[in-house]
mmCIF file of C-alpha atoms in Angstrom:
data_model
loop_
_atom_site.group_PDB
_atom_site.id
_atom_site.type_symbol
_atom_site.label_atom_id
_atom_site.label_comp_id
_atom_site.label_asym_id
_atom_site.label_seq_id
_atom_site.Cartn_x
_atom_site.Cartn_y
_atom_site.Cartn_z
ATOM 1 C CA UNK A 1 -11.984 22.817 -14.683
ATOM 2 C CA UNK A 2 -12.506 21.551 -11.054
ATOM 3 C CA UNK A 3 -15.731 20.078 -9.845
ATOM 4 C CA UNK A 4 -18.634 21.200 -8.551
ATOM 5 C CA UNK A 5 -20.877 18.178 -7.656
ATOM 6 C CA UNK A 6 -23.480 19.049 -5.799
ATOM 7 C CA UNK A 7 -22.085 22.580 -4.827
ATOM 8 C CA UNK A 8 -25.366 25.509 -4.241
ATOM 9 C CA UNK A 9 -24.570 28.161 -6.227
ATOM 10 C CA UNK A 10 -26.198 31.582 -7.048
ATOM 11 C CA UNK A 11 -25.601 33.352 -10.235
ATOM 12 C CA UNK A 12 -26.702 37.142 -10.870
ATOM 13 C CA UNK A 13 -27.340 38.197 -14.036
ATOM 14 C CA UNK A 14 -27.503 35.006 -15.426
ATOM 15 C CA UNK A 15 -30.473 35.722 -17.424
ATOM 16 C CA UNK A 16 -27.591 36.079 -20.739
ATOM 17 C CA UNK A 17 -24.319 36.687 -21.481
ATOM 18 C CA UNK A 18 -21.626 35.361 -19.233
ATOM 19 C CA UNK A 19 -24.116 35.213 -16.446
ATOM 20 C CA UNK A 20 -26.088 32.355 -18.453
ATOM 21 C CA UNK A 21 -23.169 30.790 -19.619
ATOM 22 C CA UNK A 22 -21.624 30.272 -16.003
ATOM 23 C CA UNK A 23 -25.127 29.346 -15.408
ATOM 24 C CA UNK A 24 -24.880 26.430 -17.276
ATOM 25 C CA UNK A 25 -21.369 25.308 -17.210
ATOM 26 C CA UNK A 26 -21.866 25.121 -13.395
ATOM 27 C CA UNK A 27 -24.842 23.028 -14.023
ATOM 28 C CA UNK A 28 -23.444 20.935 -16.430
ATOM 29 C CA UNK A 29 -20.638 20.292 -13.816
ATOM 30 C CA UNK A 30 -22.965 19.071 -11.201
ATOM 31 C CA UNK A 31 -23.800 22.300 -9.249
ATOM 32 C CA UNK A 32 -27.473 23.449 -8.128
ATOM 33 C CA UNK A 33 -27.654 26.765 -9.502
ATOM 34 C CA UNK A 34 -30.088 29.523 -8.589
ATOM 35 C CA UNK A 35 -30.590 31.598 -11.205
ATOM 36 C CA UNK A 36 -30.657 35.254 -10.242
ATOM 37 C CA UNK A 37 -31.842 37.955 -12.696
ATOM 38 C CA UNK A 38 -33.992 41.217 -12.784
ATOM 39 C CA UNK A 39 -35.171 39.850 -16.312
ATOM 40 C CA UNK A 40 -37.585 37.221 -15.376
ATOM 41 C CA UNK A 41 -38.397 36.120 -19.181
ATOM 42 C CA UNK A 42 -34.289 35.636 -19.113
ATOM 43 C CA UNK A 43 -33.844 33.824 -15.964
ATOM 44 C CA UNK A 44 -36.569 31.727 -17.030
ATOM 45 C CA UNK A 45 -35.005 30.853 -20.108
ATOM 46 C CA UNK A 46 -31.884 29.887 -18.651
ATOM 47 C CA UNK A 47 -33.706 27.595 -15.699
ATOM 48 C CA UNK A 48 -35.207 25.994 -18.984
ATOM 49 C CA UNK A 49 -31.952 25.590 -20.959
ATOM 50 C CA UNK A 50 -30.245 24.032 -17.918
ATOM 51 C CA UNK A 51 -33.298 21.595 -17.035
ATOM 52 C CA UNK A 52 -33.337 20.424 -20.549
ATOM 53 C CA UNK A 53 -29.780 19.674 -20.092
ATOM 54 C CA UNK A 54 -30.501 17.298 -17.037
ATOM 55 C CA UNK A 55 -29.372 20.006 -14.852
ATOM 56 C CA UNK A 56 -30.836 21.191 -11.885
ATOM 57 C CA UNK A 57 -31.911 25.437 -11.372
ATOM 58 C CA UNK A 58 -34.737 27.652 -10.021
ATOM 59 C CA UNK A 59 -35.322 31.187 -10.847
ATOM 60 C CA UNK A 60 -35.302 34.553 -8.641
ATOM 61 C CA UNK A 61 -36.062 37.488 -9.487
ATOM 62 C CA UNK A 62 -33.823 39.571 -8.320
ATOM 63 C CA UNK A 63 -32.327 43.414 -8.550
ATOM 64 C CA UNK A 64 -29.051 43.873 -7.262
ATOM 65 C CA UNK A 65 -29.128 47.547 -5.975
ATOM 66 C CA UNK A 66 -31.543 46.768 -3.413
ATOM 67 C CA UNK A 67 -29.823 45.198 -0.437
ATOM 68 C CA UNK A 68 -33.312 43.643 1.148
ATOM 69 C CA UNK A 69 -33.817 41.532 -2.554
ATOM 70 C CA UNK A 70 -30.047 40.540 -2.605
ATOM 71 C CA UNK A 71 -30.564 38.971 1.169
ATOM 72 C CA UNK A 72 -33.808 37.764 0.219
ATOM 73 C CA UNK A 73 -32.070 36.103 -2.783
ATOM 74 C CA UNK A 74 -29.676 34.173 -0.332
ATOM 75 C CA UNK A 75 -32.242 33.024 1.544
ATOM 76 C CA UNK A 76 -34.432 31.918 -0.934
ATOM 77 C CA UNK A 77 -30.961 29.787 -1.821
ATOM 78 C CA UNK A 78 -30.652 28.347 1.202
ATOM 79 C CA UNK A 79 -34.647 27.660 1.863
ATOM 80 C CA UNK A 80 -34.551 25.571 -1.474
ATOM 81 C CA UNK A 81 -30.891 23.528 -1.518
ATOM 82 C CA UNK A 82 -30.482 23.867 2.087
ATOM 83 C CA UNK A 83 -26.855 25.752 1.451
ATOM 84 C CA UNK A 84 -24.763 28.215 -0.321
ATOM 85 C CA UNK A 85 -21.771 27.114 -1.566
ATOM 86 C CA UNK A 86 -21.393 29.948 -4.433
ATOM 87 C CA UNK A 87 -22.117 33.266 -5.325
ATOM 88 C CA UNK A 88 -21.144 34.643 -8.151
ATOM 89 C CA UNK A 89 -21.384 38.607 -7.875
ATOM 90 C CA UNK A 90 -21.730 39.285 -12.310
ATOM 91 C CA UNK A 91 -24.686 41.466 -12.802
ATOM 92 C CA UNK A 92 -23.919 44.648 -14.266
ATOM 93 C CA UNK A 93 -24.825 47.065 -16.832
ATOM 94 C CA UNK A 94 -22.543 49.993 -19.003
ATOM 95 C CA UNK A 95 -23.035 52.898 -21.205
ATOM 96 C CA UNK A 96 -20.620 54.824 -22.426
ATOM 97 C CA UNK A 97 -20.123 58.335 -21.449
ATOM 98 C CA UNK A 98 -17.508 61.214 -21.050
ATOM 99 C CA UNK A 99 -16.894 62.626 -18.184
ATOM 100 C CA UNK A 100 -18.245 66.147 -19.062
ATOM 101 C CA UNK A 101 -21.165 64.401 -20.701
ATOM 102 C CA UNK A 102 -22.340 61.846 -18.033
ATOM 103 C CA UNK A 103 -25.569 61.947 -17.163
ATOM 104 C CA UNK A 104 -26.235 62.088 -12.973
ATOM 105 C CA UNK A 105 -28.738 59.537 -13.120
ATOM 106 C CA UNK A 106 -26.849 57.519 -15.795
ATOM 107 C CA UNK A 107 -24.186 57.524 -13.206
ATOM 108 C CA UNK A 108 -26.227 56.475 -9.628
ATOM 109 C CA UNK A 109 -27.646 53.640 -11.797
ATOM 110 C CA UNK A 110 -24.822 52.066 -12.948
ATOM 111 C CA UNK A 111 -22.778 52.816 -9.196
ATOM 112 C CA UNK A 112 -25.349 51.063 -7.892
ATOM 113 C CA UNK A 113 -25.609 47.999 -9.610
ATOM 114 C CA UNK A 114 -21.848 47.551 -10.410
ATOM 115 C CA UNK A 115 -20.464 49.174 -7.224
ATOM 116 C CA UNK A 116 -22.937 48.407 -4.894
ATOM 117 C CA UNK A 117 -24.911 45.004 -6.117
ATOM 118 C CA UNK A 118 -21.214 43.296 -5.846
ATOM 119 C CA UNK A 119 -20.915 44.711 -2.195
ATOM 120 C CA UNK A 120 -24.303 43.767 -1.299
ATOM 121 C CA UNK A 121 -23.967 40.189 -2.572
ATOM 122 C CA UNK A 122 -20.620 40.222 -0.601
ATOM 123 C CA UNK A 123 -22.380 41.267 2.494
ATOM 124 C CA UNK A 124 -24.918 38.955 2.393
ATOM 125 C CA UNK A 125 -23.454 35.643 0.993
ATOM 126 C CA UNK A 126 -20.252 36.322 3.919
ATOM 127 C CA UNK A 127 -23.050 36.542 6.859
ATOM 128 C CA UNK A 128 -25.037 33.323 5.397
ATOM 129 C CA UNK A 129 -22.174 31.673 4.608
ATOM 130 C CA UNK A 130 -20.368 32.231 8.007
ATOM 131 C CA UNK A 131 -23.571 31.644 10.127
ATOM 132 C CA UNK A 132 -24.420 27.987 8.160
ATOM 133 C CA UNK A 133 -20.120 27.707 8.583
ATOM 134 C CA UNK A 134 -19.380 27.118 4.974
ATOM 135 C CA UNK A 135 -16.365 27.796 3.735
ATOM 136 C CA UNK A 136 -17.673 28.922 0.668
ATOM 137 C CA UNK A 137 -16.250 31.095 -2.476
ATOM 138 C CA UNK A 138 -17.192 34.296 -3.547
ATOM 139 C CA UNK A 139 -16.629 35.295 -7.045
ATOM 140 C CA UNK A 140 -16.949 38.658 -8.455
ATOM 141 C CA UNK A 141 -16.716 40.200 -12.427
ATOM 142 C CA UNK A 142 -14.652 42.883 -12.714
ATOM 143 C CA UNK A 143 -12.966 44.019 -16.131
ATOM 144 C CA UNK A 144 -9.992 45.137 -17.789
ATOM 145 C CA UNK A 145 -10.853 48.685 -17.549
ATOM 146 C CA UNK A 146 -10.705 48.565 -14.010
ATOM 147 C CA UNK A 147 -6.841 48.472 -14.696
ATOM 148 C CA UNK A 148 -6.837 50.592 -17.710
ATOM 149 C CA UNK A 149 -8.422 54.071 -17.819
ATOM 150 C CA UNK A 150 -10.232 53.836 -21.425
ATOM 151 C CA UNK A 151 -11.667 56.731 -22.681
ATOM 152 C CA UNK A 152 -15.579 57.966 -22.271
ATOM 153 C CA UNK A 153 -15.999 55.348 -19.748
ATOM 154 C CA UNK A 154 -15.215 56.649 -16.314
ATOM 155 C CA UNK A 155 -18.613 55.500 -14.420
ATOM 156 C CA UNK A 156 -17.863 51.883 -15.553
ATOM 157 C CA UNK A 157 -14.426 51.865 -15.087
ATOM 158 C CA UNK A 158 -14.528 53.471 -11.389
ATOM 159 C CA UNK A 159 -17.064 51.080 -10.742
ATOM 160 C CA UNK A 160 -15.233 47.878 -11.752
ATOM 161 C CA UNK A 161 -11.942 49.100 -10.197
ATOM 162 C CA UNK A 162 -14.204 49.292 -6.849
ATOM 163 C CA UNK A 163 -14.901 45.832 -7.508
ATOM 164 C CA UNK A 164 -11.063 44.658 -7.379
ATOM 165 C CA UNK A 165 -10.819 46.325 -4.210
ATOM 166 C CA UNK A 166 -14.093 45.194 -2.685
ATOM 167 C CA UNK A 167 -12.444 41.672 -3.683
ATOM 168 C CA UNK A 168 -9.123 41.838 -2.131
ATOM 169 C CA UNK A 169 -10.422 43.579 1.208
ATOM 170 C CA UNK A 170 -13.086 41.009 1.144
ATOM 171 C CA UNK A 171 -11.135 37.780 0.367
ATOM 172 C CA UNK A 172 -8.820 39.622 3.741
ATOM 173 C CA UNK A 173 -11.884 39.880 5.983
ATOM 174 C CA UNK A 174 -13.341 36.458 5.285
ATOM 175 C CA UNK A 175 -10.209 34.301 5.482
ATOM 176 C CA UNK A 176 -10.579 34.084 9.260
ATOM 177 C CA UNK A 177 -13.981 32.271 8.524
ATOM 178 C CA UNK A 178 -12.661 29.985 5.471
ATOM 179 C CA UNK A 179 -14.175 32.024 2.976
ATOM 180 C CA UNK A 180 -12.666 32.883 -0.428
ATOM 181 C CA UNK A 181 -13.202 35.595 -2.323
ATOM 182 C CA UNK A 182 -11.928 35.848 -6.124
ATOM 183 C CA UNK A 183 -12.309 37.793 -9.299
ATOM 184 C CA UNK A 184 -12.246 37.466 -12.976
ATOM 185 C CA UNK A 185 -11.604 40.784 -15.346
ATOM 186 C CA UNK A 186 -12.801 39.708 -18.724
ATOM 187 C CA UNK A 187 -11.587 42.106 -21.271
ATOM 188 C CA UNK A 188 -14.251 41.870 -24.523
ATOM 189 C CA UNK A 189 -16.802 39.218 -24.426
ATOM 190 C CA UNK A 190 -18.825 38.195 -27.536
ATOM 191 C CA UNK A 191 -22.429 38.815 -26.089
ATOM 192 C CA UNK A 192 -25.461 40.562 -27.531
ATOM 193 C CA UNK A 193 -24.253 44.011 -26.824
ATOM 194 C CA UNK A 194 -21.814 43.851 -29.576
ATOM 195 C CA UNK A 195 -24.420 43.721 -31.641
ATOM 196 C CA UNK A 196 -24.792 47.947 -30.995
ATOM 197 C CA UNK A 197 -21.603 48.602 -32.173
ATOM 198 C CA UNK A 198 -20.531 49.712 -35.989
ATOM 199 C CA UNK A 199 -18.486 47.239 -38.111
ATOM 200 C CA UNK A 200 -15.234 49.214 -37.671
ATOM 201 C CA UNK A 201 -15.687 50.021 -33.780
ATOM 202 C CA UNK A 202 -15.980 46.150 -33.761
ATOM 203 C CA UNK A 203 -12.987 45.400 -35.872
ATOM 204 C CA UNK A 204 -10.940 48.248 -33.732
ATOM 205 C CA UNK A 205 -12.139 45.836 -30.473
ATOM 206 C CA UNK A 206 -10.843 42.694 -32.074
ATOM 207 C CA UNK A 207 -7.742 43.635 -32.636
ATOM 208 C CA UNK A 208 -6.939 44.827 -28.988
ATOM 209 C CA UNK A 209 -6.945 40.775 -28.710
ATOM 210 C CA UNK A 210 -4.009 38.838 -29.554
ATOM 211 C CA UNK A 211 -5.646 36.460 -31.609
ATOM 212 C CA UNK A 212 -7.335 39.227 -32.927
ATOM 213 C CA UNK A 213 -11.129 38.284 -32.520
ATOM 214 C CA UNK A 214 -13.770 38.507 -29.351
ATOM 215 C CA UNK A 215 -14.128 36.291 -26.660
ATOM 216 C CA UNK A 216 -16.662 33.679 -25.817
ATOM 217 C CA UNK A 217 -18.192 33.437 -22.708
ATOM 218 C CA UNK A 218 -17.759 29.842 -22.597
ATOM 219 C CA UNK A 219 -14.036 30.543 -21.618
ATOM 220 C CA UNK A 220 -15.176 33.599 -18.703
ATOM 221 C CA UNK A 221 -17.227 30.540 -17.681
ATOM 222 C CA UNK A 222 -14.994 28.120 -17.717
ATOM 223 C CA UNK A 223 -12.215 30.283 -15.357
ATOM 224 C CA UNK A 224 -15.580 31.150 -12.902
ATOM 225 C CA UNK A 225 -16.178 27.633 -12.273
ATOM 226 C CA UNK A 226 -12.592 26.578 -11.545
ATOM 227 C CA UNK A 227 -12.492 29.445 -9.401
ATOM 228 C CA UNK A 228 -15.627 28.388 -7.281
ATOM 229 C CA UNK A 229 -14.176 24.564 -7.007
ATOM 230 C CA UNK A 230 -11.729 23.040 -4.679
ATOM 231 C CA UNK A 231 -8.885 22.834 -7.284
ATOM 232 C CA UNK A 232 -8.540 26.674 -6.835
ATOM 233 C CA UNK A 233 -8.437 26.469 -3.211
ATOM 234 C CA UNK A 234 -5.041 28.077 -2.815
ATOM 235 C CA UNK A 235 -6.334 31.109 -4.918
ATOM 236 C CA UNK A 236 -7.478 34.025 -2.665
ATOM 237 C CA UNK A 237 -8.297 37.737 -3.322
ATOM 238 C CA UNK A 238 -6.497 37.307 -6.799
ATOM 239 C CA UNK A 239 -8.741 38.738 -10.021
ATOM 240 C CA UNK A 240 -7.824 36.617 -12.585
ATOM 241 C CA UNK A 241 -7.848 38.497 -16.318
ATOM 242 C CA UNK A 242 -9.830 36.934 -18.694
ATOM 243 C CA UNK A 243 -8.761 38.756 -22.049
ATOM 244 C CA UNK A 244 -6.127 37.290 -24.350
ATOM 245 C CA UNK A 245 -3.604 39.286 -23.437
ATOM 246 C CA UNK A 246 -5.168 42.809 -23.836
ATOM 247 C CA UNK A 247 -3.786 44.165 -19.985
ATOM 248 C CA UNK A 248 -0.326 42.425 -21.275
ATOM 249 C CA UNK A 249 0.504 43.235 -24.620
ATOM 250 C CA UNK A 250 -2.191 45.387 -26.696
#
C-alpha cells in the first residue's frame, strides 16, 4: 500500500461500508480525511473512530446529487487543510429492479447519485484541483456489473458502467493538468446490506467468488489507497476489479 502522509483527501459516503473503511485506512496511513456523507449520525461516527485512532478527520454533510453541496464540499476541504489531494467519488445507493418493474422515481434517484454524484465530484475536484495546480488523483467506485449485465438490475448497472466511462474520458481530459483519474469495480462486499438478503441468495453470492465467501472492505480499501498514492503513479484511467475473480472465472 503506498503512502499517504499528509495527503487531503475527501471521502463520500464514508459514513459505512467501504466508504468508512477507506476512511480510515487513509487515516491510518497518514492522510487528512474529510469525511463526506448525507448521514450525519454516520459521518460522525466515522470522524470519531478515526480520531480515536490518532487520526486526523472532519465531517460534511454532504448529498451528492446536488452539484452546489458537492462544490461546497471541496471547498469546505480546501478552507480547512488548505488542499485537495484526493477525492474519492464512492457514494452510491442500489435496489434491485426489472426492467418492466422499475419504478421512475426509483430510477432518477439512483441516476443521480451513482451517475451524476461521480460526475459532479469529477467536475468539481478537476477545477479545484487544477486552479490550486495539484496534481491530484481522482478515484471513483464502479462495480462488476458495470461489465456484466446481471439480471433485475439495469438502473445500477447502467449507472456504474457510466462510471467506467466517466473515468477513462476523465483520467484523458485531466492528464494535460497532471491529474489522475482511476477506478475500482468491487464485485460483493461484506457490508450491512447483506444483511437483507435470505440465507441461500447469500450462499448463491458466495460462491460467484473463488474462494467462495464475501469480501471485506478492508481489501476495496486497501486497493483505493494505493491507488490515491504515488506508488500508483503510472496507473491512469484503468478501473481496477476488486472481486476474486468473479469478471474472470465465475
Amino acid at each position: 500500500m503506498g503512502n499517504l502522509s499528509g495527503k487531503v483527501s475527501i471521502i463520500t459516503g464514508a459514513g459505512s461500508g467501504i466508504g468508512r473503511q477507506t476512511a480510515l485506512t487513509f487515516a491510518q496511513n497518514g492522510a487528512k480525511v474529510v469525511v463526506a456523507e448525507v448521514n450525519e449520525a454516520n459521518g460522525q461516527e466515522t470522524v470519531q473512530q478515526i480520531e480515536d485512532a490518532g487520526g486526523e478527520a472532519t465531517f460534511f454533510k454532504v448529498d451528492v446529487s446536488k452539484y452546489d453541496e458537492v462544490e461546497a464540499m471541496v471547498d469546505f476541504a480546501v478552507r480547512e487543510y488548505g488542499t485537495l489531494d484526493v477525492l474519492f467519488n464512492n457514494a452510491g445507493v442500489s435496489h434491485v429492479a426489472n426492467v418492466l418493474d422499475e419504478d421512475i422515481e426509483d430510477y432518477h434517484k439512483l441516476i443521480s447519485v451513482d451517475q451524476h454524484g461521480v460526475f459532479y465530484g469529477i467536475k468539481a475536484g478537476a477545477d479545484k484541483m487544477k486552479e490550486l495546480g495539484v496534481r491530484g488523483v481522482i478515484v471513483n467506485t464502479a462495480s462488476t456489473f458495470a461489465f456484466l449485465a446481471y439480471p433485475s438490475n439495469i438502473t445500477y448497472n447502467m449507472a456504474k458502467a457510466a462510471v467506467v466511462q466517466a473515468t477513462k474520458t476523465a483520467a484523458a481530459d485531466l492528464a494535460p493538468h497532471g491529474i489522475r483519474v482511476v477506478g475500482v469495480a468491487p464485485a460483493t462486499i461484506n457490508t450491512d446490506i447483506l444483511k437483507e438478503y435470505p440465507a441461500e441468495a447469500l450462499e448463491a453470492i458466495k460462491v460467484k467468488h473463488m474462494r467462495n465467501d464475501v469480501i471485506e472492505p478492508e481489501r476495496v480499501a486497501d486497493v483505493v489507497a494505493f491507488l490515491a498514492s504515488d506508488a500508483a503513479d503510472a496507473i491512469n484511467g484503468s478501473v481496477i476489479p476488486v472481486d476474486d475473480g468473479y469478471l474472470s472465472f465465475k
